Short mmCIF file of C-alpha atoms and ligand atoms in Angstrom, two decimals:
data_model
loop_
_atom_site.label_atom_id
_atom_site.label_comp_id
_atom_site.label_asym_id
_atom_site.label_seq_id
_atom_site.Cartn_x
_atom_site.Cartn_y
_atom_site.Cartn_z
CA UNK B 5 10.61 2.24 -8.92
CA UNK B 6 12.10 2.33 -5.20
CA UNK B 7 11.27 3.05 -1.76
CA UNK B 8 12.18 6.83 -3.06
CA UNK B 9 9.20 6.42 -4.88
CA UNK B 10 6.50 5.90 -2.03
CA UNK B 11 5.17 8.70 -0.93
CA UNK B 12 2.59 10.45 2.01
CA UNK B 13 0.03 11.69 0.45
CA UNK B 14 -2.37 14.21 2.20
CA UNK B 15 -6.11 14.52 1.67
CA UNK B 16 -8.32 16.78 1.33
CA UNK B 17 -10.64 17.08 5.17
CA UNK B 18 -13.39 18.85 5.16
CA UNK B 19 -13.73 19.69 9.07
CA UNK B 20 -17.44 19.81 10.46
CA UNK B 21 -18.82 19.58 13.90
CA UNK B 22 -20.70 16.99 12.60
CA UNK B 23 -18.02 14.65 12.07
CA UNK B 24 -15.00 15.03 9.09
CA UNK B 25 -15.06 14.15 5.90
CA UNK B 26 -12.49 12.47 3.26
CA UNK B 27 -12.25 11.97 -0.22
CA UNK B 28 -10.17 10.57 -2.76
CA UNK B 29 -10.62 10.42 -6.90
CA UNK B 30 -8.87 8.61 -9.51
CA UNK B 31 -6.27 10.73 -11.14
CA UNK B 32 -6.35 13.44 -9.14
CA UNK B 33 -5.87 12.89 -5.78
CA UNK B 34 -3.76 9.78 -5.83
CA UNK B 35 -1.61 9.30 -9.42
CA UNK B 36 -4.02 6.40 -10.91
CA UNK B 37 -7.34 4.72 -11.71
CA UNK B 38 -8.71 2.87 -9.18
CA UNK B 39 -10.03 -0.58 -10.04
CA UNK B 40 -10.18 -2.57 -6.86
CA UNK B 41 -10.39 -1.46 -3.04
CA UNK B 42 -9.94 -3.76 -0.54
CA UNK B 43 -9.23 -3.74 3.20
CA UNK B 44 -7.86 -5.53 6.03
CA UNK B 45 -9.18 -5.55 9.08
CA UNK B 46 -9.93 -7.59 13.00
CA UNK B 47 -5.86 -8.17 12.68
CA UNK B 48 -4.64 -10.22 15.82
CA UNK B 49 -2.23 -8.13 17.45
CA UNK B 50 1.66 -9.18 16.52
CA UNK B 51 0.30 -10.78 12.75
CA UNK B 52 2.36 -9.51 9.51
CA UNK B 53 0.08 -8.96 6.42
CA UNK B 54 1.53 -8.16 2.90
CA UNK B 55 4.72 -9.54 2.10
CA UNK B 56 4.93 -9.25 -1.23
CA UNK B 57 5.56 -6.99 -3.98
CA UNK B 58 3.72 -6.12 -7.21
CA UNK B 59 5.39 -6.20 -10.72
CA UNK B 60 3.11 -3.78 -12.37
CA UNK B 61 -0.07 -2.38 -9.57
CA UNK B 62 -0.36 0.42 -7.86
CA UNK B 63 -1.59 1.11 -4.39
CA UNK B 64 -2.48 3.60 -1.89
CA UNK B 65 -2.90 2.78 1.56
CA UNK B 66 -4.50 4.41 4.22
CA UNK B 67 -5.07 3.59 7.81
CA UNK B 68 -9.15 4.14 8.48
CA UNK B 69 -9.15 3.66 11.86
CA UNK B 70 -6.06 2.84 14.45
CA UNK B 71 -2.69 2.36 13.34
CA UNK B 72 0.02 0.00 11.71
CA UNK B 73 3.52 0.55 10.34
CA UNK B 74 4.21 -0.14 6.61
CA UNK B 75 7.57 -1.87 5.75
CA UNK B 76 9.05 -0.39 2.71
CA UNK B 77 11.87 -2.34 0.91
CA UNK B 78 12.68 -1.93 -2.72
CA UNK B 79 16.30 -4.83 -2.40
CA UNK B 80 18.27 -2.02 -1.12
CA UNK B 81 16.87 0.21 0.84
CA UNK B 82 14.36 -0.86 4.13
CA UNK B 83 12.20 2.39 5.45
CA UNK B 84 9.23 2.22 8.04
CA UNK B 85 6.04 4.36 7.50
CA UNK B 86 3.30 4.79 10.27
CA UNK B 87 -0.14 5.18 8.99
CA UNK B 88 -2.53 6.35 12.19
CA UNK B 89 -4.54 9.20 10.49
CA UNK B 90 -7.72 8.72 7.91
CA UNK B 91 -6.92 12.35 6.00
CA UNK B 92 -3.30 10.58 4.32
CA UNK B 93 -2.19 7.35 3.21
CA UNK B 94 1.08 5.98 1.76
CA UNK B 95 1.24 5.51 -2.27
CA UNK B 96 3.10 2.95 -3.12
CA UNK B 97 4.50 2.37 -6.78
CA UNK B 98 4.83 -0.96 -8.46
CA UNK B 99 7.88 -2.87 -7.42
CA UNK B 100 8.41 -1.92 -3.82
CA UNK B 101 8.87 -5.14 -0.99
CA UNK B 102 5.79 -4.43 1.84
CA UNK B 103 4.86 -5.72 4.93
CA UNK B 104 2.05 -3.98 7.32
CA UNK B 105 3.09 -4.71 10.94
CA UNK B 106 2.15 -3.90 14.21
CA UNK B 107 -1.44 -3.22 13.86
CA UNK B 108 -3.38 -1.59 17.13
CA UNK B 109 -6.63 -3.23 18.06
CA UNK B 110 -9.54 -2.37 16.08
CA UNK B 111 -6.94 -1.07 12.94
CA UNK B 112 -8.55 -0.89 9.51
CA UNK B 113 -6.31 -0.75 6.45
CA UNK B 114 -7.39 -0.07 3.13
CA UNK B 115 -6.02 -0.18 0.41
CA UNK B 116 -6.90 1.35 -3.03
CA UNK B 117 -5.40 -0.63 -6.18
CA UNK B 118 -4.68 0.12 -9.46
CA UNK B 119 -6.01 -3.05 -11.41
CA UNK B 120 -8.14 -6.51 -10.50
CA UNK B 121 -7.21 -8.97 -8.20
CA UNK B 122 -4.41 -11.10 -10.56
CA UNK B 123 -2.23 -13.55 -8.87
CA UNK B 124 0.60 -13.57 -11.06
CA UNK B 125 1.28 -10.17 -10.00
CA UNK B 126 2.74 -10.84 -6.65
CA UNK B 127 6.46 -11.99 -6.50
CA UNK B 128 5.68 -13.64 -2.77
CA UNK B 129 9.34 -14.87 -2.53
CA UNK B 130 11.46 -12.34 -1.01
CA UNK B 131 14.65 -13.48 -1.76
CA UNK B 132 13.45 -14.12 -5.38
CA UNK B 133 12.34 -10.50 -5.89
CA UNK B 134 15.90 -9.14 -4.46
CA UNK B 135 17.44 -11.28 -7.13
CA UNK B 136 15.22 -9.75 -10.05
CA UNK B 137 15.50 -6.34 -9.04
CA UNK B 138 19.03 -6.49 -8.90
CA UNK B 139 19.80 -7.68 -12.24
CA UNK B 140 17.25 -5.67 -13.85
CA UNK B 141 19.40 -2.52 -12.14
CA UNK B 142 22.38 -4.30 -13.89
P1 TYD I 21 -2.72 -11.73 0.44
O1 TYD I 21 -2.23 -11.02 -0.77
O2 TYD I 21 -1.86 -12.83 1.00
O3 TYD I 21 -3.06 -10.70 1.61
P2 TYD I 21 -2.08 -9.59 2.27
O4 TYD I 21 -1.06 -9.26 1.28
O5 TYD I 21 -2.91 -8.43 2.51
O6 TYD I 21 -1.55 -10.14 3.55
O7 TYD I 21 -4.17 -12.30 0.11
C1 TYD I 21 -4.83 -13.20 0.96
C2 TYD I 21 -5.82 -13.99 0.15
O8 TYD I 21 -6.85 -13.14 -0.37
C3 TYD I 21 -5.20 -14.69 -1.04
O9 TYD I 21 -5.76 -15.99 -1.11
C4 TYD I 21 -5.64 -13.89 -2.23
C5 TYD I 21 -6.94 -13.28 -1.78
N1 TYD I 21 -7.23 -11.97 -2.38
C6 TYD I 21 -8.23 -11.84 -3.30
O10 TYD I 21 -8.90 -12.81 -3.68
N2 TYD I 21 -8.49 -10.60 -3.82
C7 TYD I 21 -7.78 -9.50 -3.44
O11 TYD I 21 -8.04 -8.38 -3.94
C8 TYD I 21 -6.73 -9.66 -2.49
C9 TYD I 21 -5.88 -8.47 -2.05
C10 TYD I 21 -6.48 -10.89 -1.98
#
């Protein structure tokens, strides 16, 4: 799984003078079961979250309120995504480098995730997880 692998996906809005609407369901709207949401938010301006990459979970972020850019880097290619809109959000597949940067003020990220919080997950060291996806494309 690469960076050619991420992918915009756009929701369904249901437009009302009352105020829009959003949804999202497991399987069909984004391609997996969703076990965990979680969501980052009051982000001092300039701060980096993420960071890491998953060996096997999936996620799909979207951007609630305001704006940040997702950094996409699967050891050989680096892309940039905005997020800025609540009706799309980025999936991301397991195995793909990310770090959320420049958040605006009052940005709200969440993100939807395929399985429980588990630690051993995460490959955290960057250079480490270049070095394993490189000699498992070997
Ligand atoms: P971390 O993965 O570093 O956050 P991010 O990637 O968004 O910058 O997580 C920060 C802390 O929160 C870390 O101690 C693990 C904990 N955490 C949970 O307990 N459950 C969760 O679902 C997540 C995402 C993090």
């Amino acid at each position: 799984m690469g960076v050619s692998d991420c992918r915009i996906i756009n929701l369904n809005k249901i437009a009302d003078p009352r105020g829009n609407l959003t949804f999202i369901e497991s399987n069909r709207h984004i391609p997996f079961e969703i076990k965990r949401v979680y969501y980052l938010y009051d982000v001092p301006g300039g701060e980096t979250r993420g960071g890491h990459a998953h060996k096997d979970l999936q996620q799909f972020i979207v951007a609630m309120s305001g704006s940040f850019d997702v950094i996409l880097d699967d050891g050989y290619v680096r892309k940039a995504v905005t997020l800025n809109r609540s009706y799309f959000g980025l999936y991301l597949p397991r195995m793909v480098w990310r770090e959320l940067v420049n958040f605006s003020s009052g940005a709200v990220c969440m993100v939807l995730a395929s399985d429980f919080y588990d630690e051993n997950d995460y490959y955290r060291d960057y250079e480490e997880f270049v070095k394993i996806v490189r000699s498992l494309a070997v």
